[in-house]
Coordinates of C-alpha atoms and ligand atoms in Angstrom, one line a residue:
M8 CA -35.6 80.5 26.8
L9 CA -32.6 80.2 28.4
R10 CA -29.5 81.0 26.1
F11 CA -25.7 80.4 27.3
N12 CA -22.8 81.1 25.7
L13 CA -19.7 78.6 25.2
I14 CA -15.8 79.6 25.7
V15 CA -12.6 77.6 24.7
A16 CA -9.1 78.3 23.6
V17 CA -8.5 75.7 20.6
C18 CA -4.9 75.2 19.3
E19 CA -4.3 74.6 15.3
N20 CA -4.5 70.9 15.6
F21 CA -7.9 71.7 17.7
G22 CA -6.4 70.8 20.7
I23 CA -7.6 72.0 24.2
G24 CA -6.3 69.7 26.4
I25 CA -3.8 66.9 28.0
K26 CA -3.4 64.6 30.7
G27 CA -6.2 66.7 32.6
D28 CA -4.7 70.2 32.1
L29 CA -4.5 72.8 29.6
P30 CA -1.6 72.4 26.9
W31 CA -0.2 76.0 27.3
R32 CA 0.9 78.9 29.9
L33 CA -1.0 81.7 28.5
K34 CA -1.3 84.4 31.7
S35 CA -3.3 87.1 29.9
E36 CA -5.6 84.3 28.3
L37 CA -6.7 83.0 31.4
K38 CA -7.7 86.4 32.6
Y39 CA -9.3 87.1 29.8
F40 CA -11.8 83.9 30.1
S41 CA -11.9 84.8 34.1
H42 CA -13.2 88.7 32.9
T43 CA -15.9 87.2 30.5
T44 CA -17.5 84.7 32.4
K45 CA -17.8 86.6 35.5
K46 CA -19.0 90.2 33.5
T47 CA -22.6 90.9 34.3
N48 CA -24.9 94.2 33.0
D49 CA -26.3 94.0 36.9
P50 CA -24.1 94.4 39.5
A51 CA -26.3 92.5 41.8
K52 CA -26.3 89.4 39.3
H53 CA -23.6 86.6 38.5
N54 CA -22.8 84.7 36.0
A55 CA -22.4 80.2 35.6
V56 CA -19.7 78.2 34.6
V57 CA -20.5 74.1 33.2
M58 CA -18.1 71.6 33.3
G59 CA -17.5 68.2 33.3
R60 CA -16.1 66.8 36.0
K61 CA -12.3 66.6 34.3
T62 CA -12.5 70.2 33.7
Y63 CA -13.9 70.9 37.0
F64 CA -10.8 68.8 39.0
G65 CA -8.2 70.4 36.4
V66 CA -8.5 73.3 37.7
P67 CA -5.5 73.7 40.6
E68 CA -7.1 73.3 43.9
S69 CA -6.1 76.7 44.9
K70 CA -8.2 78.6 42.7
R71 CA -11.9 75.9 42.5
P72 CA -14.4 76.3 42.5
L73 CA -14.3 79.6 40.2
P74 CA -14.3 82.3 42.4
D75 CA -17.5 84.6 41.7
R76 CA -19.1 82.3 39.7
L77 CA -22.1 79.3 40.3
N78 CA -19.6 76.6 39.6
I79 CA -21.6 73.9 37.9
V80 CA -20.4 70.0 37.2
L81 CA -21.6 67.4 35.3
S82 CA -20.9 64.2 36.0
T83 CA -23.2 60.5 36.7
T84 CA -20.4 59.3 38.8
L85 CA -19.5 61.9 41.5
K86 CA -21.6 62.5 44.8
P87 CA -22.5 65.5 46.1
E88 CA -20.2 65.2 49.1
E89 CA -17.0 65.1 46.8
L90 CA -17.3 69.0 45.7
P91 CA -17.8 71.8 48.1
E92 CA -20.8 72.9 49.5
S93 CA -21.1 75.9 46.8
V94 CA -20.9 73.8 43.5
L95 CA -24.0 72.2 42.2
L96 CA -23.9 68.7 40.4
F97 CA -25.9 67.6 37.7
P98 CA -25.9 64.3 35.6
N99 CA -26.7 65.9 32.4
L100 CA -26.6 69.3 30.6
E101 CA -30.5 69.3 30.6
E102 CA -31.0 68.7 34.1
A103 CA -28.4 71.6 34.8
L104 CA -30.4 74.0 32.2
K105 CA -33.5 73.1 33.4
F106 CA -32.1 74.3 36.9
L107 CA -31.0 77.7 35.6
E108 CA -34.0 78.8 33.8
G109 CA -35.4 79.6 37.0
K110 CA -32.4 81.3 38.7
E111 CA -33.1 85.1 38.2
E112 CA -29.9 86.2 40.3
V113 CA -27.7 84.2 37.2
E114 CA -27.3 86.8 34.3
N115 CA -25.1 84.8 32.2
T116 CA -24.4 81.0 31.7
W117 CA -20.9 79.7 30.3
I118 CA -20.4 76.2 29.1
V119 CA -16.7 75.7 30.0
G120 CA -15.7 72.3 28.5
G121 CA -14.6 69.9 27.7
S122 CA -15.2 68.1 24.6
G123 CA -18.4 66.5 25.5
V124 CA -20.0 69.1 27.2
Y125 CA -18.7 71.1 23.9
A126 CA -20.8 69.1 21.7
E127 CA -23.4 68.9 23.4
A128 CA -23.6 72.3 24.1
M129 CA -23.2 73.4 20.6
A130 CA -25.7 71.1 19.3
S131 CA -28.5 73.1 21.4
P132 CA -31.1 75.3 19.8
K133 CA -29.8 77.7 23.2
C134 CA -26.4 77.8 22.6
H135 CA -25.9 81.5 21.6
R136 CA -22.3 82.2 21.2
L137 CA -19.2 80.8 20.7
Y138 CA -15.9 82.8 22.1
I139 CA -13.2 80.7 20.7
T140 CA -9.5 81.8 21.4
K141 CA -7.5 80.4 18.4
I142 CA -4.2 79.4 19.1
Q143 CA -2.2 79.7 16.0
Q144 CA 0.1 76.8 16.9
E145 CA 0.0 73.1 17.3
F146 CA 0.3 71.4 20.8
E147 CA 0.4 67.5 21.7
C148 CA -2.7 67.4 23.1
D149 CA -5.5 64.5 24.3
T150 CA -8.7 66.0 23.9
F151 CA -9.9 68.1 21.2
F152 CA -12.7 70.7 20.3
P153 CA -15.4 69.2 18.2
A154 CA -16.2 70.1 15.0
I155 CA -18.5 73.5 15.3
P156 CA -21.7 73.5 13.1
D157 CA -21.9 75.9 10.2
S158 CA -24.7 77.9 11.8
F159 CA -22.5 79.4 14.1
Q160 CA -20.6 82.6 12.0
E161 CA -17.9 84.8 13.2
V162 CA -19.2 88.2 14.8
T163 CA -18.0 91.6 15.5
P164 CA -17.3 91.1 19.5
E165 CA -18.3 93.6 22.4
S166 CA -15.4 96.1 23.0
D167 CA -13.5 94.5 26.1
V168 CA -12.7 91.6 23.2
P169 CA -8.9 93.0 22.5
L170 CA -8.9 92.7 18.9
G171 CA -6.0 91.5 16.5
V172 CA -3.1 88.9 17.2
Q173 CA -1.8 88.6 20.7
E174 CA 1.1 87.0 21.4
E175 CA 2.4 86.0 25.3
N176 CA 5.6 83.5 25.2
G177 CA 6.2 83.6 21.6
I178 CA 2.5 81.9 21.2
K179 CA 0.3 83.9 18.9
Y180 CA -3.2 83.7 19.4
E181 CA -6.3 85.8 18.6
Y182 CA -9.9 86.1 20.6
K183 CA -13.2 85.2 17.6
V184 CA -16.5 85.8 18.6
L185 CA -19.4 83.1 16.3
E186 CA -23.0 83.9 17.1
K187 CA -26.0 81.4 15.8
Q188 CA -27.2 82.5 12.5
S189 CA -30.9 82.2 12.3
Q190 CA -31.9 79.9 10.0
Ligands
NAP9 N1 -8.5 74.6 26.2 C1 -9.8 74.8 26.5 O1 -10.8 76.2 26.6 C2 -10.0 74.1 28.0 C3 -11.5 74.1 28.4 C4 -12.1 72.9 29.6 C5 -11.1 72.3 29.5 N2 -10.0 71.7 29.0 C6 -9.3 70.7 28.9 O2 -9.8 70.1 28.2 C7 -9.7 68.5 29.4 C8 -10.8 67.9 30.1 O3 -12.0 67.8 29.5 P1 -12.5 66.3 28.6 O4 -13.4 66.2 27.5 O5 -11.3 65.2 29.0 O6 -13.3 66.0 30.0 P2 -14.6 66.7 30.8 O7 -15.6 67.2 29.6 O8 -14.2 68.1 31.6 O9 -14.9 65.7 31.9 C9 -15.3 64.5 31.2 C10 -16.4 63.9 32.5 O10 -17.5 64.8 32.9 C11 -18.8 64.2 33.0 N3 -19.8 64.6 31.9 C12 -19.1 65.3 30.1 N4 -20.0 65.4 30.2 C13 -20.8 65.5 30.8 C14 -22.6 65.3 30.3 N5 -23.0 65.9 29.3 N6 -23.5 64.8 31.2 C15 -23.0 64.1 32.3 N7 -21.7 63.9 32.8 C16 -20.9 64.8 31.8 C17 -18.4 63.0 32.6 O11 -18.3 62.5 33.9 P3 -18.5 61.3 35.2 O12 -17.4 59.9 34.0 O13 -18.4 61.4 36.5 O14 -19.6 60.5 34.7 C18 -17.4 62.8 32.0 O15 -16.5 61.3 32.0 C19 -8.1 69.2 30.2 O16 -7.0 68.3 29.8 C20 -9.0 70.3 31.0 O17 -7.6 71.1 30.8 C21 -9.7 73.2 28.2

């Protein structure tokens, strides 16, 4: 069975976005996102990133599609010709996962937002780990991270996840990894 992970940066009031953008500017955190979602054990393979329409178009035009990853957008209103040729479009998460199931060249699948996609992902038995950057400050937000099911518990992350409190532009944050516990 295909398993996937989710990655998010969330602030103290559970916000993840405002006006289609991120509420904060954290360069190192963006580098962490990039490194984590690109990383593969097999250098011949790559990863997939799955996101909602607003998340895709929230990425600055010069930085999308996210490089070196298979970009998959979920939307019921977009047409394929409204996206670059390399970007795949699916009408729901199930269809996207079904497509990825048979893709040998894709090592890891990452769910990268937004709200509804995260909620659907966490409810799926295929959701393995949550990579959560906890930002220790409140921000004005209009988009929020859904409640995390109790079945996810914090685990010790792999060695390339920076430990302890990080700080940038006076904003403190910490990288956490949660894993679904078998019932
Ligand atoms: N902090 C973080 O880590 C983080 C991560 C990601 C995004 N964000 C922020 O969050 C905001 C965007 O998130 P959002 O929740 O507003 O929107 P979103 O989930 O990115 O996009 C919503 C749209 O995506 C499509 N969609 C979503 N779920 C779908 C599903 N299961 N099946 C089919 N289509 C689906 C629908 O498009 P149609 O209406 O076309 O059907 C829906 O209107 C931005 O501010 C962004 O910067 C933050």
